[in-house]
PDB file of C-alpha atoms and ligand atoms in Angstrom:
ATOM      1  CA  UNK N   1       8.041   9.543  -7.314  1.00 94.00           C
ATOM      2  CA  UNK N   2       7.757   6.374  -5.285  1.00 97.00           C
ATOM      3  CA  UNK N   3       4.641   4.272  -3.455  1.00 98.00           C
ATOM      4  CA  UNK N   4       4.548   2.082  -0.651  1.00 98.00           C
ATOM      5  CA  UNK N   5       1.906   0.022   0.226  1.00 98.00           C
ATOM      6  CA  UNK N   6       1.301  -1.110   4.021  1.00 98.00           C
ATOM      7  CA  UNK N   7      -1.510  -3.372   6.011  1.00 98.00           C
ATOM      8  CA  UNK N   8      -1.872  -4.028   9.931  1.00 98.00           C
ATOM      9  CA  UNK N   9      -4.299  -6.301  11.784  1.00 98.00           C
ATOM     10  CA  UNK N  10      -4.806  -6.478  15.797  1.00 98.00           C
ATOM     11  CA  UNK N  11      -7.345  -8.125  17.863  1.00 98.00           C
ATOM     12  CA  UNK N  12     -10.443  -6.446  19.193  1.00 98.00           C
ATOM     13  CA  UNK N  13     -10.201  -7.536  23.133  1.00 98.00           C
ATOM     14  CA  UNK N  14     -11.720  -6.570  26.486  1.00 97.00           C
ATOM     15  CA  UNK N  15      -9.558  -3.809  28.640  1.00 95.00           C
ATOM     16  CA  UNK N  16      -7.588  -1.956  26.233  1.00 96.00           C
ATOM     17  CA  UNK N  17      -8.326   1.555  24.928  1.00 97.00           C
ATOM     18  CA  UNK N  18      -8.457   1.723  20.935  1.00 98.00           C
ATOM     19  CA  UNK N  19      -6.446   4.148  19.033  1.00 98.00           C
ATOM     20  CA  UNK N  20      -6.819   4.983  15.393  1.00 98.00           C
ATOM     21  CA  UNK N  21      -4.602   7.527  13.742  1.00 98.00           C
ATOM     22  CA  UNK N  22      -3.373   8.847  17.412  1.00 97.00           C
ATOM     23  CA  UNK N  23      -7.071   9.163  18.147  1.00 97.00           C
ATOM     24  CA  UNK N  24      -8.663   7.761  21.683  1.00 98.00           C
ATOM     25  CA  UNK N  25     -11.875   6.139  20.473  1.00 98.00           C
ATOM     26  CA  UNK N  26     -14.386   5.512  23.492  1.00 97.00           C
ATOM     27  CA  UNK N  27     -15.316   2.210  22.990  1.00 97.00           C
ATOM     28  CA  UNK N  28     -15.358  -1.047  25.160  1.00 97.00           C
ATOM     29  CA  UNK N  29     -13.206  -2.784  23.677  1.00 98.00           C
ATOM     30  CA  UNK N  30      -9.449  -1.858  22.169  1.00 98.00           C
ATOM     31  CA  UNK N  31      -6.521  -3.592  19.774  1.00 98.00           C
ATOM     32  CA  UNK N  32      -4.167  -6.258  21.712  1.00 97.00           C
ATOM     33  CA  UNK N  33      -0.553  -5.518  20.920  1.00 93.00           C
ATOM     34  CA  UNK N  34       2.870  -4.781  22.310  1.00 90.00           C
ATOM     35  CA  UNK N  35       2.604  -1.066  21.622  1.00 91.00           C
ATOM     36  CA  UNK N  36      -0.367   0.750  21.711  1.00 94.00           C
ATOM     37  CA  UNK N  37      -1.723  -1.673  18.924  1.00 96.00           C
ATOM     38  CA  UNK N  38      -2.962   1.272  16.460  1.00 98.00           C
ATOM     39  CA  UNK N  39      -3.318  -0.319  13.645  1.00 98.00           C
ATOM     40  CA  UNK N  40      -3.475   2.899  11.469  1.00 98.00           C
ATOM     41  CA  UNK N  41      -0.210   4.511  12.242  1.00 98.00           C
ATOM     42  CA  UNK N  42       1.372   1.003  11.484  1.00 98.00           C
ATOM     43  CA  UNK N  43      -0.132   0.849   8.499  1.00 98.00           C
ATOM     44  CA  UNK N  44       1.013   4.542   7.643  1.00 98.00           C
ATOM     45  CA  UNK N  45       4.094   3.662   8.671  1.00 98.00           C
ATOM     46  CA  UNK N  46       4.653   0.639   7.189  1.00 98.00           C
ATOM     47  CA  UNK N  47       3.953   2.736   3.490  1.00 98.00           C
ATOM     48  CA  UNK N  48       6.485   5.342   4.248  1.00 98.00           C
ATOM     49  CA  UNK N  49       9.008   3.013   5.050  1.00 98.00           C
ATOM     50  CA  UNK N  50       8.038   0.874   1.624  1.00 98.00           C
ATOM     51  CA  UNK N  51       8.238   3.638  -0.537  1.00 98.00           C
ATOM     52  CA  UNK N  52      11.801   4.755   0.958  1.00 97.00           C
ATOM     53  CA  UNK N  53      12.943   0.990   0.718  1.00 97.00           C
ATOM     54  CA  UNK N  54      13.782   1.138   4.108  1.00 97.00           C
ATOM     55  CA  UNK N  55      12.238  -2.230   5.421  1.00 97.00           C
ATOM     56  CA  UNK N  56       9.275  -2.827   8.021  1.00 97.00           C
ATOM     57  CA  UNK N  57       8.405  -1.299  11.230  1.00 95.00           C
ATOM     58  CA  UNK N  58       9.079  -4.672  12.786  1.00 92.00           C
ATOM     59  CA  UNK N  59      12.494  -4.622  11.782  1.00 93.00           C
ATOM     60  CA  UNK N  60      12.950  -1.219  13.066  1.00 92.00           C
ATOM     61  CA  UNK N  61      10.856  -1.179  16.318  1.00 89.00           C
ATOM     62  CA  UNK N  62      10.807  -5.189  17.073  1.00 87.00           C
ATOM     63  CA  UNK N  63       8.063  -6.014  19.712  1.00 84.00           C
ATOM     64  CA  UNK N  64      10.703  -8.488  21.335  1.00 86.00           C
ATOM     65  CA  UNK N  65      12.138  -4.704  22.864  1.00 85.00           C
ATOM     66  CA  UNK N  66      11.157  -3.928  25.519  1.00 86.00           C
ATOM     67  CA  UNK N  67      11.671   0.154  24.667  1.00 85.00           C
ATOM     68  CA  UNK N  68       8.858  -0.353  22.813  1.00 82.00           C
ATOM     69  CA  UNK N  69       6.137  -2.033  25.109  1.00 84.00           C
ATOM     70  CA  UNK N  70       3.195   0.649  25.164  1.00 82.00           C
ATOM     71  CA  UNK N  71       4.661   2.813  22.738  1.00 87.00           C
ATOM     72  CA  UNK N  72       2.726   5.800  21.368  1.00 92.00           C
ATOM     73  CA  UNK N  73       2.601   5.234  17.781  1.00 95.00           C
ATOM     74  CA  UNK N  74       2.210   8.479  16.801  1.00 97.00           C
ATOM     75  CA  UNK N  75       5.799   8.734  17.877  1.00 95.00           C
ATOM     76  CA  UNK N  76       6.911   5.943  15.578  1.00 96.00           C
ATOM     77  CA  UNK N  77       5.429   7.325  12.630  1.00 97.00           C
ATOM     78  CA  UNK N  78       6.520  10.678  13.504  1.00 97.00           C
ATOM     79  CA  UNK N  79      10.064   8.959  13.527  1.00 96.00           C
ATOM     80  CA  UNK N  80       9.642   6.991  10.565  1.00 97.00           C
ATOM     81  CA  UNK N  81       8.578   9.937   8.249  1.00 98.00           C
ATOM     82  CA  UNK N  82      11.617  11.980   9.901  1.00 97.00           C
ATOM     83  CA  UNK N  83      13.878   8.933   8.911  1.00 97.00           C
ATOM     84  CA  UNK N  84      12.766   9.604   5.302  1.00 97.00           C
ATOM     85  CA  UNK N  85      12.656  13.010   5.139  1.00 96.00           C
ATOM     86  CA  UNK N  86      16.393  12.637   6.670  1.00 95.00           C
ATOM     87  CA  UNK N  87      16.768  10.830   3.135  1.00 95.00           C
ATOM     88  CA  UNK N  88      15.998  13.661   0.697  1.00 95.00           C
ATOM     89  CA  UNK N  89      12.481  13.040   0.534  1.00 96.00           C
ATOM     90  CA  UNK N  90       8.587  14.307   1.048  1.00 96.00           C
ATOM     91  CA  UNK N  91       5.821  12.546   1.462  1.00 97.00           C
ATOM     92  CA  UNK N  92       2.994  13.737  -1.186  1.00 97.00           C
ATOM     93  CA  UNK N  93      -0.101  11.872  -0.343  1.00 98.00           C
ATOM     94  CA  UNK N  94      -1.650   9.354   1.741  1.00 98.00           C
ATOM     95  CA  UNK N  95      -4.476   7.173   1.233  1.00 98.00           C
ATOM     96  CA  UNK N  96      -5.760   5.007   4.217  1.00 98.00           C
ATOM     97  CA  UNK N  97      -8.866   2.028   4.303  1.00 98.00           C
ATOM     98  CA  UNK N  98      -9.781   1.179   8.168  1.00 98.00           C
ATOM     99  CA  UNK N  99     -11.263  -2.293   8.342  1.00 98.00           C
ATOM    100  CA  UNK N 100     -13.649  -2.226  11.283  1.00 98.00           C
ATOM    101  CA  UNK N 101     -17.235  -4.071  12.149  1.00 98.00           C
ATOM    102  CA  UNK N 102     -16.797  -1.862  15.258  1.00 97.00           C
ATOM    103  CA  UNK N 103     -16.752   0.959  16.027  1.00 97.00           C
ATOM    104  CA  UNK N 104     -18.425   3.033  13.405  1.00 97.00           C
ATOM    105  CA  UNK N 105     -15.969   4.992  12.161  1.00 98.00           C
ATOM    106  CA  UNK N 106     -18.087   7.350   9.880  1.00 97.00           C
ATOM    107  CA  UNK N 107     -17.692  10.314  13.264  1.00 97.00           C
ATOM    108  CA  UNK N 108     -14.280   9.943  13.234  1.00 98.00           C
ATOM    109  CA  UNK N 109     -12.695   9.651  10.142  1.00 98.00           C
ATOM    110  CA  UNK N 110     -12.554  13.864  10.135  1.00 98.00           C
ATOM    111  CA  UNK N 111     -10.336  13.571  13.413  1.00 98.00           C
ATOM    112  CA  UNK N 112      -7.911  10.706  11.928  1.00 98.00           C
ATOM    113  CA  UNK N 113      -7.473  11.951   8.877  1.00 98.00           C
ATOM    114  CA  UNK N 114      -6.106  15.530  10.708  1.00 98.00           C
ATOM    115  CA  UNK N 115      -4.005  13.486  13.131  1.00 98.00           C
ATOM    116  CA  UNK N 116      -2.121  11.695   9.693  1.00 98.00           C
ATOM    117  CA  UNK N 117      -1.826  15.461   7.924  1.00 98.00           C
ATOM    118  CA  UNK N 118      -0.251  16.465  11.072  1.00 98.00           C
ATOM    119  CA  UNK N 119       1.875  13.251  11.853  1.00 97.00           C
ATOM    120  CA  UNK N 120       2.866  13.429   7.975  1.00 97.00           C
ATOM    121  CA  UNK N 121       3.384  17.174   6.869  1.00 96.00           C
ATOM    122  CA  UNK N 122       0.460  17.248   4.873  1.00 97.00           C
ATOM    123  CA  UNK N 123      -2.166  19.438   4.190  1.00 97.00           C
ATOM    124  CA  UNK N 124      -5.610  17.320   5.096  1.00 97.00           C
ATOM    125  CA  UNK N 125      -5.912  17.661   1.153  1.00 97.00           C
ATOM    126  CA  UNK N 126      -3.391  15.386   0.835  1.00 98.00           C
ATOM    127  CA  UNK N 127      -4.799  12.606   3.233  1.00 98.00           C
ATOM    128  CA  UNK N 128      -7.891  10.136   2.521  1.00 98.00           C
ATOM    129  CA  UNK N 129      -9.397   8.033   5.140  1.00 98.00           C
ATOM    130  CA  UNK N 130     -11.976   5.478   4.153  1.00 98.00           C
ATOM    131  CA  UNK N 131     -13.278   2.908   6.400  1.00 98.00           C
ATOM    132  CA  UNK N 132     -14.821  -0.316   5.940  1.00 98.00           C
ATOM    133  CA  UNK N 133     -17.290  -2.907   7.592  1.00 97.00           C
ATOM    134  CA  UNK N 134     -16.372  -6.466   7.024  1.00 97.00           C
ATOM    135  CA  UNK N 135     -20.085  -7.144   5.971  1.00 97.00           C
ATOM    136  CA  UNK N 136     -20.480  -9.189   9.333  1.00 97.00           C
ATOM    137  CA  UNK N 137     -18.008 -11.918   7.657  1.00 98.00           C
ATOM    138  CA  UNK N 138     -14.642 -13.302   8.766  1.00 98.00           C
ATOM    139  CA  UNK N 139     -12.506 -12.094  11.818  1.00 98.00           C
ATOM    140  CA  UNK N 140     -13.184  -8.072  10.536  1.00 98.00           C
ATOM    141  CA  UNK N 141     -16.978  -9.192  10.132  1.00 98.00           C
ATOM    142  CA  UNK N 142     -16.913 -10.179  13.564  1.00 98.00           C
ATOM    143  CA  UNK N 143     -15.100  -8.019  15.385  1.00 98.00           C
ATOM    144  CA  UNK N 144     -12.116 -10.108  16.048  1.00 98.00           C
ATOM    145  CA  UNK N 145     -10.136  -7.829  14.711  1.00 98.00           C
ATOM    146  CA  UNK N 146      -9.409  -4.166  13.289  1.00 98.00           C
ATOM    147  CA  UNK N 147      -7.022  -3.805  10.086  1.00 98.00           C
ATOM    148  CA  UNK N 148      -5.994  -1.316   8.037  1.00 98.00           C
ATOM    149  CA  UNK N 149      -4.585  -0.787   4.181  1.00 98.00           C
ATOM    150  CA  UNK N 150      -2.400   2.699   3.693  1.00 98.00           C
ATOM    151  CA  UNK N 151      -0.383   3.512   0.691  1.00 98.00           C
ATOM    152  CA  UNK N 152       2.066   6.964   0.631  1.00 98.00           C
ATOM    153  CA  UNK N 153       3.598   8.706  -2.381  1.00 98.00           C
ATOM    154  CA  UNK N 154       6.959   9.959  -1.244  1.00 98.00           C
ATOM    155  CA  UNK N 155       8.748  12.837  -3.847  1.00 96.00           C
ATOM    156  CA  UNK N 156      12.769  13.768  -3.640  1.00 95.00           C
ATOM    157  CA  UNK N 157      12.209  16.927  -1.239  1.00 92.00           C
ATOM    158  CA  UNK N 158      13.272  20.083  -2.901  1.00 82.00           C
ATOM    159  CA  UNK N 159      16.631  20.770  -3.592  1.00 74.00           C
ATOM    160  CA  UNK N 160      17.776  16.895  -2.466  1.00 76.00           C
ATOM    161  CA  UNK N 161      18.906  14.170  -4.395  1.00 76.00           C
ATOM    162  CA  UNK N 162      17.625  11.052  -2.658  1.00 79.00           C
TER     163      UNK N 162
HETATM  164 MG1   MG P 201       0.852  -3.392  14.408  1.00 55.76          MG
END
């Protein structure tokens, strides 16, 4: 077995729509970015990719490319964890903290955490989504910004040898 760890932070601004986990949150504000910002599927992404020792979205989708201007991120973590499965493995579990002042996130954690089974391969068993305030401190505490922490087991997939 193998863990990766992965973080992502974006800033809360006026005139973008906020995604978390490949979910449309109403909200006024949404997460600045070259892509679609989400913060969660980068983070997800990021922790596949670590455990496989396969680098860093940014090396893999750089936000220099223009390919990759307002790209749906569900795609790139449906890529990523295709990449690795590609490689002999499965991902076992996921375990996700969402960093957020605002929204609350207590409504939709049900709806994320689906989204990741799905986007993953996983049984909803297998995913955790927590979510944080940032106690009204720093740029979370504010809400400059959204971030979130994911770690992912990965396991050689049945019959491969990684
Ligand atoms: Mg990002």
């Amino acid at each position: 077995m193998r863990v990766g760890i992965g973080h992502d932070t974006h800033r809360l601004v006026e005139g973008r729509p906020l995604f978390l986990g490949g979910l449309k949150i109403d909200h006024p504000r949404g997460l600045d970015g070259h892509s679609d910002a989400d913060v969660v599927c980068h983070a997800v992404a990021d922790a596949v990719l670590g455990a496989a020792g396969l680098g860093d979205i940014g090396e893999h989708y750089p936000d220099t490319d223009p390919r990759w201007r307002g790209l749906d991120s569900t795609r790139l973590l449906a890529e990523v964890v295709e990449q690795v499965r590609r490689g002999g493995w499965a991902v076992g579990n996921c375990d996700v903290i969402i960093h957020a002042q605002e929204p609350k996130l207590g409504p939709h954690k049900a709806a994320i955490r689906a989204n990741l089974a799905r986007l993953l391969g996983l049984s909803e068993t297998s995913v955790n989504v927590k979510a944080k305030t940032g106690e009204l401190v720093g740029p979370i505490g504010r809400s400059e910004a959204i971030a979130c922490h994911a770690v992912v087991l990965i396991q050689p997939a049945r019959g491969q040898d990684p």
